[in-house]
Amino acid sequence: MALMSAMPQELSCILERLDAKPLQLGSRTYWQAQWMGQSVVAVLSRIGKVAAATTTASLIEHFGATQVVFSGVAGSLDQRVQVGDVVIATELLQHDMDASPLFPRYEIPLTNKSCFLTDQSLSLELKRAASQCLQEVRANMQLHGLWDQLGVQAKDICLHEGLILSGDQFISSAKISSELKLNQPSALAVEMECAAVAQVCDDFGVPFAAVRIISDNANDSAHMDFEKFIQTVAAPYGAHVIETFVKNRSIT
Ligand code: SAH
């Protein structure tokens, strides 16, 4: 099983939990370990679609990954999706793909597809792990303090499932995020990697699932310090979801 994140803070929280050996390939370091009885390879893809796509191809071709799971942060594109909430991707779309008029806008040329679906059973496992962690966060007062300090009401955090958009752009303007929402009304969140990972996994027939913790509202109003939120809340929380996901597998 392969575990991938785009930002160093996100991956280091996962690496802290396993005793992994590094293997350098190109400019990526792939961390191989036995984690609770499961063979895992964890890697930092770096930010953006190309970085994520090449890393995914290496995971599959070089490391023989038969499942890929991505964890990271994303901006919200829906009023119901708040900072601190968790989104499990059911489908992914590249919002910056536009080869019209040769192909319909958003369609990945020569695939007949705009959206790539995540694997249902892998996503269900990830959803179970995320929902277990959510209950723990709600119940744990110490964690509450941390979230509250950053302006997030831990008791209100929710789990969502749906469409996530990816593109090579950090969305930090209300104008752009409302355009994205207008064009893709069902979109819950926006980030910069997972639709590319999903496309590569689709090419190789490898199951893929993704979990994103909402770090911002993809608009001009900085809700809080993005870096601080990732460092102190989203990265440890995401790693906890992944650890729970792996732990659940080792039990069953
Ligand atoms: N200031 C940061 C920016 C990181 S880019 C830095 O310099 O390191 C943002 C990362 O978080 C990407 O990996 C992307 O997938 C995700 N992300 C979070 N919020 C996003 C948003 N509003 N738009 C696009 N990507 C977002």
PDB file of C-alpha atoms and ligand atoms in Angstrom:
ATOM      1  CA  MET A   1       0.000   0.000   0.000  1.00  0.00           C
ATOM      2  CA  ALA A   2       1.279   3.455  -0.883  1.00  0.00           C
ATOM      3  CA  LEU A   3       0.729   6.573   1.241  1.00  0.00           C
ATOM      4  CA  MET A   4       1.216   9.985  -0.307  1.00  0.00           C
ATOM      5  CA  SER A   5       1.081  13.615   0.837  1.00  0.00           C
ATOM      6  CA  ALA A   6       2.053  16.828  -0.914  1.00  0.00           C
ATOM      7  CA  MET A   7       3.429  18.952   1.894  1.00  0.00           C
ATOM      8  CA  PRO A   8       6.421  18.103   4.107  1.00  0.00           C
ATOM      9  CA  GLN A   9       4.483  18.780   7.332  1.00  0.00           C
ATOM     10  CA  GLU A  10       1.817  16.258   6.289  1.00  0.00           C
ATOM     11  CA  LEU A  11       4.236  13.459   5.433  1.00  0.00           C
ATOM     12  CA  SER A  12       6.537  13.956   8.424  1.00  0.00           C
ATOM     13  CA  CYS A  13       3.623  13.370  10.801  1.00  0.00           C
ATOM     14  CA  ILE A  14       3.078   9.998   9.122  1.00  0.00           C
ATOM     15  CA  LEU A  15       6.801   9.122   9.046  1.00  0.00           C
ATOM     16  CA  GLU A  16       7.094   9.824  12.794  1.00  0.00           C
ATOM     17  CA  ARG A  17       4.791   6.880  13.354  1.00  0.00           C
ATOM     18  CA  LEU A  18       6.731   4.269  11.384  1.00  0.00           C
ATOM     19  CA  ASP A  19      10.215   2.861  11.312  1.00  0.00           C
ATOM     20  CA  ALA A  20      10.914   3.278   7.598  1.00  0.00           C
ATOM     21  CA  LYS A  21      13.935   2.861   5.351  1.00  0.00           C
ATOM     22  CA  PRO A  22      14.499   5.554   2.727  1.00  0.00           C
ATOM     23  CA  LEU A  23      15.092   4.833  -0.938  1.00  0.00           C
ATOM     24  CA  GLN A  24      15.979   7.678  -3.285  1.00  0.00           C
ATOM     25  CA  LEU A  25      14.563   7.602  -6.813  1.00  0.00           C
ATOM     26  CA  GLY A  26      14.891  10.726  -8.918  1.00  0.00           C
ATOM     27  CA  SER A  27      14.261  13.633  -6.601  1.00  0.00           C
ATOM     28  CA  ARG A  28      11.860  11.763  -4.319  1.00  0.00           C
ATOM     29  CA  THR A  29      12.549   9.766  -1.176  1.00  0.00           C
ATOM     30  CA  TYR A  30      10.350   6.682  -0.832  1.00  0.00           C
ATOM     31  CA  TRP A  31      10.002   5.381   2.735  1.00  0.00           C
ATOM     32  CA  GLN A  32       9.397   1.634   3.000  1.00  0.00           C
ATOM     33  CA  ALA A  33       8.195   0.010   6.202  1.00  0.00           C
ATOM     34  CA  GLN A  34       6.174  -2.688   7.847  1.00  0.00           C
ATOM     35  CA  TRP A  35       3.488  -0.799   9.732  1.00  0.00           C
ATOM     36  CA  MET A  36       1.234  -2.849  12.007  1.00  0.00           C
ATOM     37  CA  GLY A  37       1.850  -5.858   9.783  1.00  0.00           C
ATOM     38  CA  GLN A  38       1.211  -4.005   6.515  1.00  0.00           C
ATOM     39  CA  SER A  39       3.841  -3.308   3.849  1.00  0.00           C
ATOM     40  CA  VAL A  40       3.735   0.408   3.166  1.00  0.00           C
ATOM     41  CA  VAL A  41       5.670   2.867   1.069  1.00  0.00           C
ATOM     42  CA  ALA A  42       5.221   6.525   1.978  1.00  0.00           C
ATOM     43  CA  VAL A  43       6.308   9.451  -0.159  1.00  0.00           C
ATOM     44  CA  LEU A  44       6.180  13.210  -0.410  1.00  0.00           C
ATOM     45  CA  SER A  45       4.834  13.995  -3.878  1.00  0.00           C
ATOM     46  CA  ARG A  46       5.441  17.743  -3.557  1.00  0.00           C
ATOM     47  CA  ILE A  47       2.819  20.213  -4.659  1.00  0.00           C
ATOM     48  CA  GLY A  48       0.954  20.207  -7.982  1.00  0.00           C
ATOM     49  CA  LYS A  49      -0.395  17.784 -10.565  1.00  0.00           C
ATOM     50  CA  VAL A  50       2.826  16.896 -12.406  1.00  0.00           C
ATOM     51  CA  ALA A  51       4.722  16.214  -9.171  1.00  0.00           C
ATOM     52  CA  ALA A  52       1.851  14.059  -7.933  1.00  0.00           C
ATOM     53  CA  ALA A  53       1.484  12.197 -11.249  1.00  0.00           C
ATOM     54  CA  THR A  54       5.168  11.282 -11.646  1.00  0.00           C
ATOM     55  CA  THR A  55       5.359  10.172  -8.015  1.00  0.00           C
ATOM     56  CA  THR A  56       2.279   7.979  -8.469  1.00  0.00           C
ATOM     57  CA  ALA A  57       3.755   6.382 -11.602  1.00  0.00           C
ATOM     58  CA  SER A  58       6.961   5.537  -9.690  1.00  0.00           C
ATOM     59  CA  LEU A  59       4.979   4.131  -6.776  1.00  0.00           C
ATOM     60  CA  ILE A  60       3.153   1.792  -9.118  1.00  0.00           C
ATOM     61  CA  GLU A  61       5.914   0.878 -11.572  1.00  0.00           C
ATOM     62  CA  HIS A  62       8.965   0.847  -9.327  1.00  0.00           C
ATOM     63  CA  PHE A  63       7.493  -0.056  -5.945  1.00  0.00           C
ATOM     64  CA  GLY A  64       4.644  -2.239  -7.193  1.00  0.00           C
ATOM     65  CA  ALA A  65       2.001  -0.319  -5.220  1.00  0.00           C
ATOM     66  CA  THR A  66      -1.361  -2.024  -5.585  1.00  0.00           C
ATOM     67  CA  GLN A  67      -3.310   0.633  -3.658  1.00  0.00           C
ATOM     68  CA  VAL A  68      -2.686   4.353  -3.284  1.00  0.00           C
ATOM     69  CA  VAL A  69      -4.016   6.512  -0.445  1.00  0.00           C
ATOM     70  CA  PHE A  70      -3.527  10.279  -0.361  1.00  0.00           C
ATOM     71  CA  SER A  71      -3.891  12.513   2.699  1.00  0.00           C
ATOM     72  CA  GLY A  72      -3.574  16.275   2.833  1.00  0.00           C
ATOM     73  CA  VAL A  73      -5.346  19.611   3.127  1.00  0.00           C
ATOM     74  CA  ALA A  74      -7.744  21.397   0.780  1.00  0.00           C
ATOM     75  CA  GLY A  75      -9.759  24.574   0.433  1.00  0.00           C
ATOM     76  CA  SER A  76     -13.546  24.445   0.819  1.00  0.00           C
ATOM     77  CA  LEU A  77     -15.843  25.105  -2.130  1.00  0.00           C
ATOM     78  CA  ASP A  78     -19.108  24.543  -0.297  1.00  0.00           C
ATOM     79  CA  GLN A  79     -20.817  26.449   2.489  1.00  0.00           C
ATOM     80  CA  ARG A  80     -21.525  23.213   4.342  1.00  0.00           C
ATOM     81  CA  VAL A  81     -17.827  22.312   4.344  1.00  0.00           C
ATOM     82  CA  GLN A  82     -16.018  24.189   7.132  1.00  0.00           C
ATOM     83  CA  VAL A  83     -12.391  24.574   8.118  1.00  0.00           C
ATOM     84  CA  GLY A  84     -11.446  21.478  10.140  1.00  0.00           C
ATOM     85  CA  ASP A  85     -13.983  19.262   8.330  1.00  0.00           C
ATOM     86  CA  VAL A  86     -12.852  16.117   6.562  1.00  0.00           C
ATOM     87  CA  VAL A  87     -13.673  15.283   2.941  1.00  0.00           C
ATOM     88  CA  ILE A  88     -13.368  11.809   1.439  1.00  0.00           C
ATOM     89  CA  ALA A  89     -13.149  12.001  -2.362  1.00  0.00           C
ATOM     90  CA  THR A  90     -15.669   9.990  -4.345  1.00  0.00           C
ATOM     91  CA  GLU A  91     -14.592  11.552  -7.645  1.00  0.00           C
ATOM     92  CA  LEU A  92     -11.932  13.964  -8.846  1.00  0.00           C
ATOM     93  CA  LEU A  93     -11.768  16.460 -11.687  1.00  0.00           C
ATOM     94  CA  GLN A  94      -8.967  18.650 -13.088  1.00  0.00           C
ATOM     95  CA  HIS A  95     -10.541  22.099 -13.056  1.00  0.00           C
ATOM     96  CA  ASP A  96      -7.773  23.583 -15.209  1.00  0.00           C
ATOM     97  CA  MET A  97      -8.055  21.040 -18.057  1.00  0.00           C
ATOM     98  CA  ASP A  98      -9.552  22.707 -21.131  1.00  0.00           C
ATOM     99  CA  ALA A  99      -8.793  21.292 -24.575  1.00  0.00           C
ATOM    100  CA  SER A 100     -11.975  22.762 -26.089  1.00  0.00           C
ATOM    101  CA  PRO A 101     -13.105  22.921 -28.808  1.00  0.00           C
ATOM    102  CA  LEU A 102     -11.246  19.700 -29.620  1.00  0.00           C
ATOM    103  CA  PHE A 103     -12.630  18.034 -26.508  1.00  0.00           C
ATOM    104  CA  PRO A 104     -15.312  19.148 -24.059  1.00  0.00           C
ATOM    105  CA  ARG A 105     -14.006  21.408 -21.308  1.00  0.00           C
ATOM    106  CA  TYR A 106     -12.598  19.369 -18.354  1.00  0.00           C
ATOM    107  CA  GLU A 107     -12.381  16.156 -20.408  1.00  0.00           C
ATOM    108  CA  ILE A 108      -8.957  14.508 -20.283  1.00  0.00           C
ATOM    109  CA  PRO A 109      -8.157  14.143 -23.986  1.00  0.00           C
ATOM    110  CA  LEU A 110      -8.472  10.620 -25.395  1.00  0.00           C
ATOM    111  CA  THR A 111      -9.910   9.126 -22.223  1.00  0.00           C
ATOM    112  CA  ASN A 112     -13.572  10.202 -22.611  1.00  0.00           C
ATOM    113  CA  LYS A 113     -13.452  11.107 -18.940  1.00  0.00           C
ATOM    114  CA  SER A 114     -13.638  14.311 -16.950  1.00  0.00           C
ATOM    115  CA  CYS A 115     -14.063  12.740 -13.545  1.00  0.00           C
ATOM    116  CA  PHE A 116     -12.064   9.875 -12.124  1.00  0.00           C
ATOM    117  CA  LEU A 117     -13.774   7.792  -9.462  1.00  0.00           C
ATOM    118  CA  THR A 118     -12.022   6.672  -6.322  1.00  0.00           C
ATOM    119  CA  ASP A 119     -12.176   3.027  -5.277  1.00  0.00           C
ATOM    120  CA  GLN A 120     -15.370   2.393  -3.303  1.00  0.00           C
ATOM    121  CA  SER A 121     -14.148  -0.124  -0.778  1.00  0.00           C
ATOM    122  CA  LEU A 122     -10.837   1.645  -0.122  1.00  0.00           C
ATOM    123  CA  SER A 123     -12.745   4.917   0.326  1.00  0.00           C
ATOM    124  CA  LEU A 124     -15.137   3.203   2.713  1.00  0.00           C
ATOM    125  CA  GLU A 125     -12.204   2.033   4.851  1.00  0.00           C
ATOM    126  CA  LEU A 126     -10.812   5.564   4.846  1.00  0.00           C
ATOM    127  CA  LYS A 127     -14.216   6.977   5.742  1.00  0.00           C
ATOM    128  CA  ARG A 128     -14.524   4.588   8.694  1.00  0.00           C
ATOM    129  CA  ALA A 129     -11.073   5.598   9.955  1.00  0.00           C
ATOM    130  CA  ALA A 130     -11.865   9.314   9.530  1.00  0.00           C
ATOM    131  CA  SER A 131     -15.156   8.977  11.340  1.00  0.00           C
ATOM    132  CA  GLN A 132     -13.496   7.117  14.254  1.00  0.00           C
ATOM    133  CA  CYS A 133     -10.928   9.935  14.513  1.00  0.00           C
ATOM    134  CA  LEU A 134     -13.653  12.561  14.344  1.00  0.00           C
ATOM    135  CA  GLN A 135     -15.374  11.014  17.334  1.00  0.00           C
ATOM    136  CA  GLU A 136     -12.073  10.964  19.217  1.00  0.00           C
ATOM    137  CA  VAL A 137     -11.442  14.640  18.470  1.00  0.00           C
ATOM    138  CA  ARG A 138     -14.940  15.564  19.620  1.00  0.00           C
ATOM    139  CA  ALA A 139     -14.426  13.613  22.847  1.00  0.00           C
ATOM    140  CA  ASN A 140     -10.878  14.723  23.630  1.00  0.00           C
ATOM    141  CA  MET A 141     -10.774  18.022  25.469  1.00  0.00           C
ATOM    142  CA  GLN A 142      -7.046  18.446  25.002  1.00  0.00           C
ATOM    143  CA  LEU A 143      -7.442  18.342  21.244  1.00  0.00           C
ATOM    144  CA  HIS A 144     -10.438  20.643  21.559  1.00  0.00           C
ATOM    145  CA  GLY A 145      -8.215  23.303  23.124  1.00  0.00           C
ATOM    146  CA  LEU A 146      -5.874  23.134  20.174  1.00  0.00           C
ATOM    147  CA  TRP A 147      -8.626  23.402  17.591  1.00  0.00           C
ATOM    148  CA  ASP A 148     -10.469  26.151  19.480  1.00  0.00           C
ATOM    149  CA  GLN A 149      -7.267  28.138  19.773  1.00  0.00           C
ATOM    150  CA  LEU A 150      -7.101  28.154  15.980  1.00  0.00           C
ATOM    151  CA  GLY A 151     -10.688  29.280  15.623  1.00  0.00           C
ATOM    152  CA  VAL A 152     -12.151  25.884  14.738  1.00  0.00           C
ATOM    153  CA  GLN A 153     -15.043  24.535  16.787  1.00  0.00           C
ATOM    154  CA  ALA A 154     -13.955  20.926  17.264  1.00  0.00           C
ATOM    155  CA  LYS A 155     -17.461  19.884  18.321  1.00  0.00           C
ATOM    156  CA  ASP A 156     -18.848  21.041  14.978  1.00  0.00           C
ATOM    157  CA  ILE A 157     -16.446  19.270  12.637  1.00  0.00           C
ATOM    158  CA  CYS A 158     -18.065  17.014  10.047  1.00  0.00           C
ATOM    159  CA  LEU A 159     -17.213  14.318   7.554  1.00  0.00           C
ATOM    160  CA  HIS A 160     -18.250  14.765   3.904  1.00  0.00           C
ATOM    161  CA  GLU A 161     -17.963  12.678   0.757  1.00  0.00           C
ATOM    162  CA  GLY A 162     -18.005  13.953  -2.786  1.00  0.00           C
ATOM    163  CA  LEU A 163     -16.305  15.656  -5.698  1.00  0.00           C
ATOM    164  CA  ILE A 164     -12.892  17.282  -5.187  1.00  0.00           C
ATOM    165  CA  LEU A 165     -11.305  19.523  -7.818  1.00  0.00           C
ATOM    166  CA  SER A 166      -7.568  19.713  -8.507  1.00  0.00           C
ATOM    167  CA  GLY A 167      -5.552  22.254 -10.490  1.00  0.00           C
ATOM    168  CA  ASP A 168      -2.147  23.890 -10.574  1.00  0.00           C
ATOM    169  CA  GLN A 169      -3.332  26.925  -8.687  1.00  0.00           C
ATOM    170  CA  PHE A 170      -3.641  27.804  -5.006  1.00  0.00           C
ATOM    171  CA  ILE A 171      -7.171  29.232  -4.847  1.00  0.00           C
ATOM    172  CA  SER A 172      -7.193  32.266  -2.615  1.00  0.00           C
ATOM    173  CA  SER A 173      -9.809  34.493  -4.211  1.00  0.00           C
ATOM    174  CA  ALA A 174     -13.554  34.421  -3.699  1.00  0.00           C
ATOM    175  CA  LYS A 175     -14.046  35.326  -7.356  1.00  0.00           C
ATOM    176  CA  ILE A 176     -12.151  32.255  -8.584  1.00  0.00           C
ATOM    177  CA  SER A 177     -13.677  29.866  -6.071  1.00  0.00           C
ATOM    178  CA  SER A 178     -17.207  31.001  -6.975  1.00  0.00           C
ATOM    179  CA  GLU A 179     -16.402  30.450 -10.663  1.00  0.00           C
ATOM    180  CA  LEU A 180     -15.197  26.944  -9.843  1.00  0.00           C
ATOM    181  CA  LYS A 181     -18.379  26.291  -7.876  1.00  0.00           C
ATOM    182  CA  LEU A 182     -20.552  27.702 -10.655  1.00  0.00           C
ATOM    183  CA  ASN A 183     -18.950  25.347 -13.178  1.00  0.00           C
ATOM    184  CA  GLN A 184     -18.939  22.350 -10.821  1.00  0.00           C
ATOM    185  CA  PRO A 185     -21.855  22.839  -8.410  1.00  0.00           C
ATOM    186  CA  SER A 186     -21.309  19.534  -6.617  1.00  0.00           C
ATOM    187  CA  ALA A 187     -17.637  20.258  -5.796  1.00  0.00           C
ATOM    188  CA  LEU A 188     -16.868  20.203  -2.077  1.00  0.00           C
ATOM    189  CA  ALA A 189     -13.193  21.144  -2.068  1.00  0.00           C
ATOM    190  CA  VAL A 190     -10.238  22.230  -4.176  1.00  0.00           C
ATOM    191  CA  GLU A 191      -6.589  21.224  -3.992  1.00  0.00           C
ATOM    192  CA  MET A 192      -3.643  20.646  -6.303  1.00  0.00           C
ATOM    193  CA  GLU A 193      -2.896  16.913  -6.655  1.00  0.00           C
ATOM    194  CA  CYS A 194      -5.533  14.217  -6.279  1.00  0.00           C
ATOM    195  CA  ALA A 195      -7.198  14.348  -9.699  1.00  0.00           C
ATOM    196  CA  ALA A 196      -3.755  13.761 -11.225  1.00  0.00           C
ATOM    197  CA  VAL A 197      -3.092  10.834  -8.875  1.00  0.00           C
ATOM    198  CA  ALA A 198      -6.524   9.444  -9.747  1.00  0.00           C
ATOM    199  CA  GLN A 199      -5.779   9.677 -13.475  1.00  0.00           C
ATOM    200  CA  VAL A 200      -2.501   7.757 -13.148  1.00  0.00           C
ATOM    201  CA  CYS A 201      -4.135   5.137 -10.909  1.00  0.00           C
ATOM    202  CA  ASP A 202      -6.887   4.797 -13.508  1.00  0.00           C
ATOM    203  CA  ASP A 203      -4.262   4.297 -16.252  1.00  0.00           C
ATOM    204  CA  PHE A 204      -2.736   1.408 -14.293  1.00  0.00           C
ATOM    205  CA  GLY A 205      -5.978   0.022 -12.823  1.00  0.00           C
ATOM    206  CA  VAL A 206      -4.786   0.681  -9.275  1.00  0.00           C
ATOM    207  CA  PRO A 207      -7.395   1.480  -6.561  1.00  0.00           C
ATOM    208  CA  PHE A 208      -7.117   4.991  -5.152  1.00  0.00           C
ATOM    209  CA  ALA A 209      -8.649   6.810  -2.179  1.00  0.00           C
ATOM    210  CA  ALA A 210      -8.108  10.303  -0.805  1.00  0.00           C
ATOM    211  CA  VAL A 211      -8.814  12.180   2.404  1.00  0.00           C
ATOM    212  CA  ARG A 212      -8.543  15.963   2.686  1.00  0.00           C
ATOM    213  CA  ILE A 213      -8.800  18.111   5.801  1.00  0.00           C
ATOM    214  CA  ILE A 214     -10.169  21.567   5.084  1.00  0.00           C
ATOM    215  CA  SER A 215      -7.522  24.193   5.811  1.00  0.00           C
ATOM    216  CA  ASP A 216      -9.109  27.280   4.267  1.00  0.00           C
ATOM    217  CA  ASN A 217     -12.112  28.640   2.435  1.00  0.00           C
ATOM    218  CA  ALA A 218     -10.319  29.139  -0.892  1.00  0.00           C
ATOM    219  CA  ASN A 219     -11.025  32.864  -0.659  1.00  0.00           C
ATOM    220  CA  ASP A 220      -9.398  36.125   0.304  1.00  0.00           C
ATOM    221  CA  SER A 221     -10.447  36.038   3.956  1.00  0.00           C
ATOM    222  CA  ALA A 222      -7.602  34.283   5.686  1.00  0.00           C
ATOM    223  CA  HIS A 223      -9.476  32.327   8.335  1.00  0.00           C
ATOM    224  CA  MET A 224      -6.281  31.823  10.273  1.00  0.00           C
ATOM    225  CA  ASP A 225      -2.656  31.099   9.662  1.00  0.00           C
ATOM    226  CA  PHE A 226      -2.618  28.400   6.925  1.00  0.00           C
ATOM    227  CA  GLU A 227       0.863  27.146   7.896  1.00  0.00           C
ATOM    228  CA  LYS A 228       0.056  27.046  11.606  1.00  0.00           C
ATOM    229  CA  PHE A 229      -3.176  25.175  10.999  1.00  0.00           C
ATOM    230  CA  ILE A 230      -1.392  22.545   8.913  1.00  0.00           C
ATOM    231  CA  GLN A 231       1.452  22.175  11.376  1.00  0.00           C
ATOM    232  CA  THR A 232      -0.569  21.955  14.557  1.00  0.00           C
ATOM    233  CA  VAL A 233      -3.935  20.557  13.497  1.00  0.00           C
ATOM    234  CA  ALA A 234      -4.333  19.196   9.979  1.00  0.00           C
ATOM    235  CA  ALA A 235      -1.061  17.265   9.639  1.00  0.00           C
ATOM    236  CA  PRO A 236      -1.302  15.388  12.980  1.00  0.00           C
ATOM    237  CA  TYR A 237      -5.005  14.825  12.406  1.00  0.00           C
ATOM    238  CA  GLY A 238      -4.451  13.500   8.865  1.00  0.00           C
ATOM    239  CA  ALA A 239      -1.688  11.200  10.127  1.00  0.00           C
ATOM    240  CA  HIS A 240      -4.032   9.940  12.838  1.00  0.00           C
ATOM    241  CA  VAL A 241      -6.655   9.107  10.200  1.00  0.00           C
ATOM    242  CA  ILE A 242      -4.053   7.200   8.160  1.00  0.00           C
ATOM    243  CA  GLU A 243      -2.770   5.362  11.246  1.00  0.00           C
ATOM    244  CA  THR A 244      -6.317   4.359  12.186  1.00  0.00           C
ATOM    245  CA  PHE A 245      -6.931   3.210   8.599  1.00  0.00           C
ATOM    246  CA  VAL A 246      -3.810   0.983   8.700  1.00  0.00           C
ATOM    247  CA  LYS A 247      -4.622  -0.251  12.211  1.00  0.00           C
ATOM    248  CA  ASN A 248      -8.157  -1.263  11.188  1.00  0.00           C
ATOM    249  CA  ARG A 249      -6.671  -3.281   8.314  1.00  0.00           C
ATOM    250  CA  SER A 250      -4.267  -5.123  10.572  1.00  0.00           C
ATOM    251  CA  ILE A 251      -7.152  -6.160  12.837  1.00  0.00           C
ATOM    252  CA  THR A 252      -9.389  -7.522  10.079  1.00  0.00           C
TER     253      THR A 252
HETATM  254  N1  SAH B   1       1.733  28.554   1.358  1.00  0.00           N
HETATM  255  C1  SAH B   1       1.949  27.179   1.079  1.00  0.00           C
HETATM  256  C2  SAH B   1       1.110  26.821  -0.098  1.00  0.00           C
HETATM  257  C3  SAH B   1       0.979  25.383  -0.285  1.00  0.00           C
HETATM  258  S1  SAH B   1       0.030  25.013  -1.691  1.00  0.00           S
HETATM  259  C4  SAH B   1       3.413  26.923   0.848  1.00  0.00           C
HETATM  260  O1  SAH B   1       4.091  27.829   0.395  1.00  0.00           O
HETATM  261  O2  SAH B   1       3.922  25.834   1.142  1.00  0.00           O
HETATM  262  C5  SAH B   1      -1.322  24.307  -0.944  1.00  0.00           C
HETATM  263  C6  SAH B   1      -1.304  22.837  -0.704  1.00  0.00           C
HETATM  264  O3  SAH B   1      -2.469  22.571   0.054  1.00  0.00           O
HETATM  265  C7  SAH B   1      -1.408  22.007  -1.954  1.00  0.00           C
HETATM  266  O4  SAH B   1      -0.753  20.768  -1.766  1.00  0.00           O
HETATM  267  C8  SAH B   1      -2.933  21.831  -2.143  1.00  0.00           C
HETATM  268  O5  SAH B   1      -3.268  20.509  -2.528  1.00  0.00           O
HETATM  269  C9  SAH B   1      -3.538  22.150  -0.784  1.00  0.00           C
HETATM  270  N2  SAH B   1      -4.510  23.262  -0.715  1.00  0.00           N
HETATM  271  C10 SAH B   1      -5.028  23.724   0.449  1.00  0.00           C
HETATM  272  N3  SAH B   1      -5.845  24.757   0.238  1.00  0.00           N
HETATM  273  C11 SAH B   1      -5.880  24.977  -1.106  1.00  0.00           C
HETATM  274  C12 SAH B   1      -6.534  25.963  -1.923  1.00  0.00           C
HETATM  275  N4  SAH B   1      -7.300  26.901  -1.414  1.00  0.00           N
HETATM  276  N5  SAH B   1      -6.320  25.902  -3.257  1.00  0.00           N
HETATM  277  C13 SAH B   1      -5.504  24.950  -3.799  1.00  0.00           C
HETATM  278  N6  SAH B   1      -4.844  24.020  -3.053  1.00  0.00           N
HETATM  279  C14 SAH B   1      -5.019  24.025  -1.714  1.00  0.00           C
END
